[in-house]
Short mmCIF file of C-alpha atoms in Angstrom, two decimals:
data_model
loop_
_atom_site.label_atom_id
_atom_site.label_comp_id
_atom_site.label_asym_id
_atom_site.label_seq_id
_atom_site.Cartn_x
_atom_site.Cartn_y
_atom_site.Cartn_z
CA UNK A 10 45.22 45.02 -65.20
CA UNK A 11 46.03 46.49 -68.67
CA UNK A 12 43.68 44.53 -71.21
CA UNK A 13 45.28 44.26 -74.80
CA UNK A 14 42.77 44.63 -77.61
CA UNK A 15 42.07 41.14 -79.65
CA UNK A 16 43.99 41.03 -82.89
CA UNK A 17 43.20 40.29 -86.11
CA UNK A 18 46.02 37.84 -87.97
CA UNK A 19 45.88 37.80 -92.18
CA UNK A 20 47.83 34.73 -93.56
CA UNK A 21 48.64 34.59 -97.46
CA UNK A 22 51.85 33.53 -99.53
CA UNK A 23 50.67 36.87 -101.76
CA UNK A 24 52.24 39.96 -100.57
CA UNK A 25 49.70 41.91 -102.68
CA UNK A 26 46.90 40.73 -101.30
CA UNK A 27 48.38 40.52 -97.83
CA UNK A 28 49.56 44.50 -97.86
CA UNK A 29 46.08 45.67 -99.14
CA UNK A 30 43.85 44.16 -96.33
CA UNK A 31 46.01 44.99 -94.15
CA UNK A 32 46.28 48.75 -95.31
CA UNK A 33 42.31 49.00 -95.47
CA UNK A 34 42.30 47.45 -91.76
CA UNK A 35 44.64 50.25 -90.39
CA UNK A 36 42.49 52.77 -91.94
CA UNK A 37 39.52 51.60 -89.82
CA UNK A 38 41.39 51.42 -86.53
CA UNK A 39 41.49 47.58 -86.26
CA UNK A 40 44.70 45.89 -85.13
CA UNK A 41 46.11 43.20 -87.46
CA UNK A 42 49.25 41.15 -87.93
CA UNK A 43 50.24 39.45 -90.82
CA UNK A 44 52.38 36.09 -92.04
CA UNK A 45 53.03 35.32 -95.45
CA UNK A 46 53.18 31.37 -94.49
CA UNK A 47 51.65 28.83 -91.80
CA UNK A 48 54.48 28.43 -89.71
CA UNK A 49 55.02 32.22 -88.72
CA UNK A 50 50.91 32.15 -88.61
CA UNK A 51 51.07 29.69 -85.25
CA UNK A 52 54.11 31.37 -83.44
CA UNK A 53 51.89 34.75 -83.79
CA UNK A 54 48.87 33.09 -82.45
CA UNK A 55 50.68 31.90 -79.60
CA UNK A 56 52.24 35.17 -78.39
CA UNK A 57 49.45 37.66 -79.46
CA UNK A 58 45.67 37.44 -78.14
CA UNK A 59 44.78 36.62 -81.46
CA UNK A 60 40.61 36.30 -81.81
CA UNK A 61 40.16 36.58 -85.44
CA UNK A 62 42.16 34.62 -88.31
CA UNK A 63 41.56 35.34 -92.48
CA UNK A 64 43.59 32.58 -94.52
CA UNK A 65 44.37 31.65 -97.64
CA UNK A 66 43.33 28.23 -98.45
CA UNK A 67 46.38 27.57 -100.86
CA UNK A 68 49.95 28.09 -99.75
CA UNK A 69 53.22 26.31 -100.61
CA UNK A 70 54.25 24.76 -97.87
CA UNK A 71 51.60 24.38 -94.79
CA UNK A 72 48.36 24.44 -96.18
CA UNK A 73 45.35 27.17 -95.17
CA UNK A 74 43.45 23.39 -94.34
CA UNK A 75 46.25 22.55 -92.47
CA UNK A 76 46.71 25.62 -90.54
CA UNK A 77 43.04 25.64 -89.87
CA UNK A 78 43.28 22.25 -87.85
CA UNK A 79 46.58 23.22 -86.04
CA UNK A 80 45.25 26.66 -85.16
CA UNK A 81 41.78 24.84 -83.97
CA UNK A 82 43.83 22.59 -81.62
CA UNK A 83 45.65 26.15 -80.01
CA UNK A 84 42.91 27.91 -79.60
CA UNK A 85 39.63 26.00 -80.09
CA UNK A 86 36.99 29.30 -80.15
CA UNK A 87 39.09 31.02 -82.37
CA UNK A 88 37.04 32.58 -85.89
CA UNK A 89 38.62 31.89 -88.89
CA UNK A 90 37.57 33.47 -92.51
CA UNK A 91 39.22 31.07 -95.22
CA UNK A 92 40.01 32.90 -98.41
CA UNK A 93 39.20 31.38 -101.36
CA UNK A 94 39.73 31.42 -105.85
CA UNK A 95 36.46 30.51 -107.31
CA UNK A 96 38.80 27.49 -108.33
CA UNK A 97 38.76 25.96 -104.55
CA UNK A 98 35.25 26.43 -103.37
CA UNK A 99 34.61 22.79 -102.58
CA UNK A 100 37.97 23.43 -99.80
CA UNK A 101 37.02 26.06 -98.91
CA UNK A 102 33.31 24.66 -97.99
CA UNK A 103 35.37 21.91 -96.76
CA UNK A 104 36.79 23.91 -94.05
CA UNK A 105 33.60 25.18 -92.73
CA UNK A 106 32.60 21.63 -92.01
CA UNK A 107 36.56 21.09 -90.24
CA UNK A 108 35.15 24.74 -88.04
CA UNK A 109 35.84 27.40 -90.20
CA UNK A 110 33.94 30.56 -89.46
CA UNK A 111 33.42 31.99 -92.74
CA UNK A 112 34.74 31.78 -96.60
CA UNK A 113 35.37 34.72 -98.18
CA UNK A 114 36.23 34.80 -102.63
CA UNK A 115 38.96 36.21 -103.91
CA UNK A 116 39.28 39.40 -104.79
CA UNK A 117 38.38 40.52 -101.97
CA UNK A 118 35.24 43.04 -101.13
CA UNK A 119 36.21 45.14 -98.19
CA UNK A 120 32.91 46.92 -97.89
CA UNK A 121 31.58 43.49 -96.98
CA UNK A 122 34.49 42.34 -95.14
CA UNK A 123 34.88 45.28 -92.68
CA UNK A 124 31.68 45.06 -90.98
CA UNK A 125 31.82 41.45 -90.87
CA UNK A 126 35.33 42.05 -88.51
CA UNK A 127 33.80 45.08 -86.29
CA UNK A 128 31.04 43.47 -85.79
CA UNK A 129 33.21 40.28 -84.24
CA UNK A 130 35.01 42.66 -82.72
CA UNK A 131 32.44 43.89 -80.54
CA UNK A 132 31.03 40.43 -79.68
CA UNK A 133 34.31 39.58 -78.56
CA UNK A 134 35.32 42.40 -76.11
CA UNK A 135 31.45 42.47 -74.60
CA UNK A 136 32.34 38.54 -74.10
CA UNK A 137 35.38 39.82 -71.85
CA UNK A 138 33.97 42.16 -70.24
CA UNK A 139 31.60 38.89 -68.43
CA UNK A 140 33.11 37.59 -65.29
CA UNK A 141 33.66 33.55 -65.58
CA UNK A 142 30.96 32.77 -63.81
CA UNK A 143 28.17 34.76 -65.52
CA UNK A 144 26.94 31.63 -67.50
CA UNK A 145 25.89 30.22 -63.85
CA UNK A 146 25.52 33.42 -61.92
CA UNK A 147 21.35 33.24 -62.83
CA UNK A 148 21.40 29.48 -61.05
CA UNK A 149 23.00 30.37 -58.00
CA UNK A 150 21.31 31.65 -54.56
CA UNK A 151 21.50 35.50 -54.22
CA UNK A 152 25.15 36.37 -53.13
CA UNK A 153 26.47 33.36 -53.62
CA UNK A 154 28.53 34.61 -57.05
CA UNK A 155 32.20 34.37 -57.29
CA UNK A 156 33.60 37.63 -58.71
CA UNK A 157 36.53 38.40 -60.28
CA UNK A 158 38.76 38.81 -63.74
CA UNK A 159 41.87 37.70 -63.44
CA UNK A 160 43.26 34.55 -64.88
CA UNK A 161 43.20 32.62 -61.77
CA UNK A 162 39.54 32.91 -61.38
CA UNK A 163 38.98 32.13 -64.95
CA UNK A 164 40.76 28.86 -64.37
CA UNK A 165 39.04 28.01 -61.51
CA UNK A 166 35.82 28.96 -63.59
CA UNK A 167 36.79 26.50 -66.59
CA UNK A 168 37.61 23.70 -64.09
CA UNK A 169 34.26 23.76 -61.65
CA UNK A 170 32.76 24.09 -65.59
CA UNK A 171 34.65 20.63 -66.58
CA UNK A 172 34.05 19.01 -62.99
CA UNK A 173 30.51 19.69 -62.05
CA UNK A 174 28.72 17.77 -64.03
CA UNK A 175 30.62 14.47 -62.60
CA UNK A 176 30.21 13.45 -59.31
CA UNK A 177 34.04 13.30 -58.64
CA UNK A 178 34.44 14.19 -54.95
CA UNK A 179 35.94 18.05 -54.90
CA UNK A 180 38.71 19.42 -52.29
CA UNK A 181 38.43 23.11 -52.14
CA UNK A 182 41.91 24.22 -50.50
CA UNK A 183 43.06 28.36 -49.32
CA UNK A 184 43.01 30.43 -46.79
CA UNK A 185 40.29 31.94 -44.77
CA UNK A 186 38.27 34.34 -46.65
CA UNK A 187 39.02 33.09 -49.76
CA UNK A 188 36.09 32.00 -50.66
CA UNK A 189 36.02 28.05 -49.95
CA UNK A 190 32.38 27.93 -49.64
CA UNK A 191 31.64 29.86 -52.96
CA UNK A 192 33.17 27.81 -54.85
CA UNK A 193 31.52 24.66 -53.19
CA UNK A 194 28.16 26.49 -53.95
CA UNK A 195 29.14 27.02 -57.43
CA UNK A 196 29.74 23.20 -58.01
CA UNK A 197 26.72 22.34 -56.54
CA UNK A 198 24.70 24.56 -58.62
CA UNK A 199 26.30 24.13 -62.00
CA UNK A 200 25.92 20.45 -61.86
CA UNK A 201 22.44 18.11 -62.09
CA UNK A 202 22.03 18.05 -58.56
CA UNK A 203 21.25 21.94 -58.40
CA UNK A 204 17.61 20.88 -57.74
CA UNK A 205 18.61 18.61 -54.82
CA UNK A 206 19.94 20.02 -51.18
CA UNK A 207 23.09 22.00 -50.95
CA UNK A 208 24.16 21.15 -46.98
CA UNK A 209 26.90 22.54 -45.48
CA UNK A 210 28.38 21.73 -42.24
CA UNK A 211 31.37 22.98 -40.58
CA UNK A 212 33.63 20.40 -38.64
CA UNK A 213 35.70 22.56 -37.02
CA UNK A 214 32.47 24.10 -35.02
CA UNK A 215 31.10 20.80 -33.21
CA UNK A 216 33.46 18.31 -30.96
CA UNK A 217 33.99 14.67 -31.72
CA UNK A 218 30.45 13.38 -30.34
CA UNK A 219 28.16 16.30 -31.38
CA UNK A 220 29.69 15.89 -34.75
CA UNK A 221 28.96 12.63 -35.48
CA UNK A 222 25.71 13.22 -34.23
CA UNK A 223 25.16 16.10 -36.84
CA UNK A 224 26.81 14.26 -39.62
CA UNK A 225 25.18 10.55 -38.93
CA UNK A 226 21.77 11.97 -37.54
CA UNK A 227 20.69 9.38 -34.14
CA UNK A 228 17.66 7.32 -33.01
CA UNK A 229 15.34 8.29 -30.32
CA UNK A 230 16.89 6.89 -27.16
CA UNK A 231 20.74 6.97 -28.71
CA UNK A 232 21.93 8.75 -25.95
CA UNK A 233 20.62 10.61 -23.07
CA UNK A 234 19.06 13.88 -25.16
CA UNK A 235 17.75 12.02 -28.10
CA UNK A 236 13.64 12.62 -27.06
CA UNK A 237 13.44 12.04 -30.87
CA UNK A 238 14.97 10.67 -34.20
CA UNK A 239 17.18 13.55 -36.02
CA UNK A 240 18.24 12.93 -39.54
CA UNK A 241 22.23 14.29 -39.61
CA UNK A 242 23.43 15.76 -42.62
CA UNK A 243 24.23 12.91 -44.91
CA UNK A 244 20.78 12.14 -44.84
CA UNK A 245 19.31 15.56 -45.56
CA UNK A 246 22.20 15.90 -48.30
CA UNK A 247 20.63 12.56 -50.35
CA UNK A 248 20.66 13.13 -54.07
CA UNK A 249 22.69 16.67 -53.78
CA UNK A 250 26.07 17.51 -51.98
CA UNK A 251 27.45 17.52 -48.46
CA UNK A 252 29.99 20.59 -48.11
CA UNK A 253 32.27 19.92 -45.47
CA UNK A 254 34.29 22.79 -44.32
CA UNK A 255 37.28 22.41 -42.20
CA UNK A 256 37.34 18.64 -42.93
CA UNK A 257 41.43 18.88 -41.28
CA UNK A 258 39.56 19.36 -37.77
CA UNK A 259 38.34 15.68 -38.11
CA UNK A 260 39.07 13.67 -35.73
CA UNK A 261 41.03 9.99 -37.06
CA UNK A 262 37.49 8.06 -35.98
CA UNK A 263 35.31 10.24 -37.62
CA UNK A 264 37.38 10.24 -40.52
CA UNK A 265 37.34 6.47 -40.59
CA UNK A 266 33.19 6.11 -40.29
CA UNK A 267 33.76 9.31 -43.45
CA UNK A 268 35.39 6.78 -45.79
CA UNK A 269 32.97 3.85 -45.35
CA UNK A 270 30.27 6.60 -46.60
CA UNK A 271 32.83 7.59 -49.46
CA UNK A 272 32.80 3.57 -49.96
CA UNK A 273 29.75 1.97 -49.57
CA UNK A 274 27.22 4.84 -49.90
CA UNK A 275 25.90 4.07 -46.85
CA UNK A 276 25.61 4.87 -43.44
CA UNK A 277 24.02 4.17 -39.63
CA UNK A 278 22.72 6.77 -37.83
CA UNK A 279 23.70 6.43 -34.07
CA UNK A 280 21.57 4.01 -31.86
CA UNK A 281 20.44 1.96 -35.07
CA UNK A 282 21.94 -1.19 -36.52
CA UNK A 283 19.86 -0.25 -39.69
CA UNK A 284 22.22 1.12 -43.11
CA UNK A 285 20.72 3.36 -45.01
CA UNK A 286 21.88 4.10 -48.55
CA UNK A 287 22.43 7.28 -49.96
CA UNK A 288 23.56 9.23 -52.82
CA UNK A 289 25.47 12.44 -52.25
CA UNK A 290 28.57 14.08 -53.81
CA UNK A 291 30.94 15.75 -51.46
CA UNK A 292 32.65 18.72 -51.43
CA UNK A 293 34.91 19.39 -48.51
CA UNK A 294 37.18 22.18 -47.75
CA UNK A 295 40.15 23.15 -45.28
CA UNK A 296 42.88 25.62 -44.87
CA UNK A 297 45.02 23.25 -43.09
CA UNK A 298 48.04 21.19 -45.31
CA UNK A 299 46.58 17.40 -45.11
CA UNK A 300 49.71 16.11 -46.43
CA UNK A 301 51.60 17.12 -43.42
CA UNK A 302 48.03 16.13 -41.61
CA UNK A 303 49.00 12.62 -43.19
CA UNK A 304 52.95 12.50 -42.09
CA UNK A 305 51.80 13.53 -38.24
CA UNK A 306 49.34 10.94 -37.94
CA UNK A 307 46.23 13.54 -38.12
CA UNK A 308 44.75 12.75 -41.61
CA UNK A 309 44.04 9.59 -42.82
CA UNK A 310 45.63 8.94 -46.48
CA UNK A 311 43.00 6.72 -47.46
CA UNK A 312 40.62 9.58 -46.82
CA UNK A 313 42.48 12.07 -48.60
CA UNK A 314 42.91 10.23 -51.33
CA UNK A 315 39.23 9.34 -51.29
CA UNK A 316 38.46 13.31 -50.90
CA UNK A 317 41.08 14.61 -53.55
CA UNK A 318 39.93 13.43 -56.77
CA UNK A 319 39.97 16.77 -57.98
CA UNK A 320 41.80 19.96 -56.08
CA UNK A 321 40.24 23.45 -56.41
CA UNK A 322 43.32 25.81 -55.30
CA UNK A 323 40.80 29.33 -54.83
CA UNK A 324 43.76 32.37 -54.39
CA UNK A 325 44.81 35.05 -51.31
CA UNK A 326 43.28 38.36 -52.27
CA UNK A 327 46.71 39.17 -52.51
CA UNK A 328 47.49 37.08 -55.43
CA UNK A 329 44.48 38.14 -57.35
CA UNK A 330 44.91 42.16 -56.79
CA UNK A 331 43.61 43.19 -59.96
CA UNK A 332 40.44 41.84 -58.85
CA UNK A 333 39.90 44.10 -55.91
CA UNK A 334 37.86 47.18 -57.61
CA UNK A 335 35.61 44.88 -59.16
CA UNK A 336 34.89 43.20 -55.60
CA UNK A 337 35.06 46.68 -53.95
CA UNK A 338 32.57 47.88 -56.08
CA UNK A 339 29.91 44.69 -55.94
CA UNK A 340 30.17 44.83 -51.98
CA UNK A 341 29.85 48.63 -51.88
CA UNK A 342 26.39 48.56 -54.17
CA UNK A 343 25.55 45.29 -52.32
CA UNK A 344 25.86 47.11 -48.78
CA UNK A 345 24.00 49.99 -49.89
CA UNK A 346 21.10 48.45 -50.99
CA UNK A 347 21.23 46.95 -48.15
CA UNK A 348 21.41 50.27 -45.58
CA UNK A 349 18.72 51.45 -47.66
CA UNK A 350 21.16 54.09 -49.32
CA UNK A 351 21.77 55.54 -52.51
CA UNK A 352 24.49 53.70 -55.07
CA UNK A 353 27.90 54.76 -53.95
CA UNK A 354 31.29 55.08 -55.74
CA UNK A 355 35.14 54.14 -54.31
CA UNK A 356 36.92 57.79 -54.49
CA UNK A 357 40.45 57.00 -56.30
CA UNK A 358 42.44 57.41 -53.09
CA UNK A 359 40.19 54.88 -51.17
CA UNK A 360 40.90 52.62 -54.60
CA UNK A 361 44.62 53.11 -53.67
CA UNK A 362 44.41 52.41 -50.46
CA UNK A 363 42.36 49.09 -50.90
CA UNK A 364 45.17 47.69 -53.55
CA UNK A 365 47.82 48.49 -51.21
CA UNK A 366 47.03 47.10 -48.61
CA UNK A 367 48.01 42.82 -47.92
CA UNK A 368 44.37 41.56 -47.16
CA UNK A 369 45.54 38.72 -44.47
CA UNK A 370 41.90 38.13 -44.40
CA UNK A 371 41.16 37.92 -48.14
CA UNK A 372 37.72 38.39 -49.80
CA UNK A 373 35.97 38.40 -46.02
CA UNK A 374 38.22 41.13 -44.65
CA UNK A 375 37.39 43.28 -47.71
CA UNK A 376 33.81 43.26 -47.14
CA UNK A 377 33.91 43.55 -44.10
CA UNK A 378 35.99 47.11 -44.40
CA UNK A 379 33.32 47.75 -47.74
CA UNK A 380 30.80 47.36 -44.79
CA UNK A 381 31.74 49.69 -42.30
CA UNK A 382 33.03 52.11 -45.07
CA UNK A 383 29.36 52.28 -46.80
CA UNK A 384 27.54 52.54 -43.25
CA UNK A 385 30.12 55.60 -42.93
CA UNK A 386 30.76 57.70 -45.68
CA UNK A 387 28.98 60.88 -46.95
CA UNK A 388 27.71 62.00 -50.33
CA UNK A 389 27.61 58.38 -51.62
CA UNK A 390 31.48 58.22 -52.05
CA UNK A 391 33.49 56.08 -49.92
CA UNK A 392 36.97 58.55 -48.83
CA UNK A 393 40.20 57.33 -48.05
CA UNK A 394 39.30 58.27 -44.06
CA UNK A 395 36.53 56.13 -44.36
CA UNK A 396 38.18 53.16 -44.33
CA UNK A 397 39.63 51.17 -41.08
CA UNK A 398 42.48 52.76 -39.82
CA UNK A 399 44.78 49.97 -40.03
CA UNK A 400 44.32 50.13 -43.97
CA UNK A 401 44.99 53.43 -44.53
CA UNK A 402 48.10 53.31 -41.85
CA UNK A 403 49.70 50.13 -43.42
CA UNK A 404 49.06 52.16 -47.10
CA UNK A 405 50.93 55.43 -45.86
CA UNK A 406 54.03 53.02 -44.08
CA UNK A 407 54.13 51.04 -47.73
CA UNK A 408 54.42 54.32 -49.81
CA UNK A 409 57.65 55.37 -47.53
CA UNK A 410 59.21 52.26 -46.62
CA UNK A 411 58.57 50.31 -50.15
CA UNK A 412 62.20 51.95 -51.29
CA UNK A 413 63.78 50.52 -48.21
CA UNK A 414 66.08 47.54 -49.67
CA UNK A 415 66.80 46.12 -46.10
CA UNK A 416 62.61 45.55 -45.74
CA UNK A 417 61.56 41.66 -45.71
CA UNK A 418 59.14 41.16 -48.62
CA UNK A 419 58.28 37.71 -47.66
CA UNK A 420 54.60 37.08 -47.38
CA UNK A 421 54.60 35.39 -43.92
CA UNK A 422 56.80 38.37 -42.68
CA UNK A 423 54.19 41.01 -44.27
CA UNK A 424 51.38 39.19 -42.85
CA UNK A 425 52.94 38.71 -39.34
CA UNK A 426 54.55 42.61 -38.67
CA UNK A 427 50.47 43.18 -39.93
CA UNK A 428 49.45 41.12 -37.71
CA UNK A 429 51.49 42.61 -34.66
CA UNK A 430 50.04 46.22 -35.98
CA UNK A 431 46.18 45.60 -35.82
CA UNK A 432 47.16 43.32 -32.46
CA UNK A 433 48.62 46.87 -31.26
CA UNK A 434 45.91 48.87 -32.81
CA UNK A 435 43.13 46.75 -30.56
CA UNK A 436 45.25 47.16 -27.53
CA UNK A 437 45.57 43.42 -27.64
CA UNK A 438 42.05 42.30 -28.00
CA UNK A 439 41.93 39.11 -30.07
CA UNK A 440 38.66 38.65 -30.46
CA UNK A 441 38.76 42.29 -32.03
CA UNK A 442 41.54 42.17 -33.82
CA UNK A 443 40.28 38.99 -35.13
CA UNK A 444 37.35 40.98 -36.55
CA UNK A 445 39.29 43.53 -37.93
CA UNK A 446 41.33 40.95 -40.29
CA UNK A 447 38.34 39.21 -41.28
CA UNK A 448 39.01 35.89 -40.08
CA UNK A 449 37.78 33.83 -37.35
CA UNK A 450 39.32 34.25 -33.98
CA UNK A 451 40.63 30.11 -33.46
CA UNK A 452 42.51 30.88 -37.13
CA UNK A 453 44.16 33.59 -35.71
CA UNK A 454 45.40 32.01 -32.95
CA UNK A 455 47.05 29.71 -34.91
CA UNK A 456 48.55 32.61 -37.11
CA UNK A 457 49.72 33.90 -33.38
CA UNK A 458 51.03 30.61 -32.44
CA UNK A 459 52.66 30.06 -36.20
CA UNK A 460 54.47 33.24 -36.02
CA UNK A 461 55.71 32.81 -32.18
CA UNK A 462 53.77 35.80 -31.17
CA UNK A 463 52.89 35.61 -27.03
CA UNK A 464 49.62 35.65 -26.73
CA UNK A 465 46.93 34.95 -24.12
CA UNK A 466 43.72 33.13 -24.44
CA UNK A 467 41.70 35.57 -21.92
CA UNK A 468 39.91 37.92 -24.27
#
């Protein structure tokens, strides 16, 4: 991802005062645009990445007090430097109250001004270089930090920002390996419940009975194993937040005895006619479409509704490419510190290679190759041959057939001919092949079953 260097804008109606700023600012390297009125001032702001605004205060037309408030509402962290006649101090105070960063007198003195800018300057690009979720990073358990740069995971940043200190219930929705659970985590921890449990439980891992058992908790004598009383996972969840992953695997019963907790804020566990009340938030999860869930008969719309007061959408690797050096990098020191090995580096080609290639299994798939290439490589850089075959095969094919005009660049074609590759790779083995994509092995049978691809169960 190219990053374009933060601007600086000067606005005055004086084309004197305008040109000689500016001039002085080119001499010193720093990038600045000018307008000689208001209007042209906002149209620049919103096509440039602006950080840094010096204004008149009077102009014909739209006033510097007037562009202030307009610019605020565009970009609300945005410094502005009013400039100022000692005639128009009280404004000019004025707009430091309205969130003004500065006023500077007329004539201007550049010796002050300059270092004053650079000094911005360099607050502002060490502010980029931060990943979203650095305010929060210290609060959450070790490894549990979402990584990345790109604008999709600075939005998701700004919204689990907005939502976690409500207790709106949260549905996380994407693939698998995308990082579902992360971002649960990250809402747990960011609200005022980070001192309280964080339980997760997955519903796709228990059937119908042993799930309610887990999520309920049961009585001693409930049914024919219960020696003893078990709190489930509502219970141990009171005053923090259930995660439940894979809530599309839920049954229509469970789902119903779901929403009466949603409701009421209560619950029985099993063998008692005793409700308890509790207060959790929940977070759940799932890779399936509920909507279509809802139209077949499999998801209950009052549920949904009850689930999706908020939507996190978390992105395929593939969507977020210019993410996957940083995340390449933090699992590659991560796994060497944890093989007890020196700090490695990715070797360009390997770098290459990793960008190329369609992750089908997203964020887990890529550590999991990270993994294997750390445990492998030699003289603490990871090669291009130490990473799995089938990403260095699938990077060669791209580079000669990427000219090809007649190849399918649909997403569900690219991720079912890679599919059919690893699947030939593993000499069939699904349970390996399943572990080479970095997903679980039930999701891809689905994929298999989505895709038509024959398949048996046996391995």
């Amino acid at each position: 991802m190219i990053e374009e260097r933060p601007q600086v804008l000067i606005v005055d109606d004086e084309e004197n005062c305008l040109r000689a700023i500016k001039d002085v600012f080119d001499l010193e390297g720093i990038d600045c645009l000018t307008a000689r009125n208001g209007m042209k001032a906002l149209e620049l702001l919103e096509h440039n990445d602006i950080e840094i605004v010096i204004s008149d205060v009077k102009m014909p037309g739209m006033t510097g007090m007037e562009l202030l408030s307009e610019m605020k509402k565009q970009k609300p962290d945005l410094y502005v430097f009013m400039l100022t006649g000692y005639g128009s101090i009280e404004d000019a105070v004025e707009s430091v109250k309205k969130g003004a960063y500065q006023y500077i007198l007329k004539p201007v003195i550049m010796e002050d001004l300059i270092p004053q800018i650079k000094e911005l300057l360099a607050k502002i690009n060490q502010d980029s270089q931060t990943t979203p979720f650095m305010d929060i990073a210290q609060q959450l358990p070790k490894g549990k930090t979402i990584l990345g740069n790109s604008q999709r995971i600075r939005n998701i940043a700004k919204l689990i920002s907005k939502i976690a200190q409500t207790d709106l219930p949260v549905l996380v929705l994407g693939e698998s390996g995308t990082g579902k659970e992360l971002a649960a985590t990250a809402i747990h921890y960011s609200s005022d419940r980070a001192e309280k449990p964080f339980i997760a439980l997955n519903c796709a891992a228990f059937p119908d009975t042993l799930l309610e058992s887990e999520l309920f908790g049961y009585e001693k004598g409930a049914f024919t194993d219960a020696k003893n009383s078990k709190p489930g996972k509502i219970e141990e969840a009171n005053g923090g937040t259930l995660f439940l992953d894979e809530i599309g695997e839920m049954k229509p019963q469970m789902q119903a005895k779901l929403l009466r907790v949603l409701e009421e804020h209560e619950f029985q566990r099993l063998g008692s006619n005793k409700s308890q009340k509790v207060d959790i938030r929940i977070v759940s999860a799932t890779n399936r479409d509920l909507r279509q869930g809802m139209e077949e008969g499999l998801f209950r719309p009052d549920l949904y509704y009850r689930l999706n007061a908020v939507t996190v959408a978390m992105p395929t690797l593939a969507e977020i490419k210019e993410d996957i050096p940083l995340l390449a990098n933090h699992f590659a020191q991560d796994f060497a510190q944890k093989f007890n090995q020196k700090p490695v580096k990715i070797s360009e080609e390997a770098n290459d290679a990793l960008q190329a290639y369609h992750w089908p299994g997203n964020i887990r798939e890529l550590a999991n190759a990270i993994r294997r290439a750390v445990a492998l490589c030699d003289k603490d850089e990871i090669k291009l041959y130490d990473l799995p075959l089938h990403i260095t095969t699938l990077e060669k094919q791209t580079k000669t057939e990427a000219a090809s005009p007649k190849r399918s660049l649909l997403l569900s074609d690219i991720e079912k001919e890679h599919i059919l590759k690893v699947l030939e790779l593993t000499g069939g083995n699904k349970s390996l092949a399943a572990n080479m994509l970095g997903i679980h092995r039930d999701t891809l049978l689905r994929k298999l079953k989505k895709y038509e691809i024959s398949s048996t169960d046996d391995d």
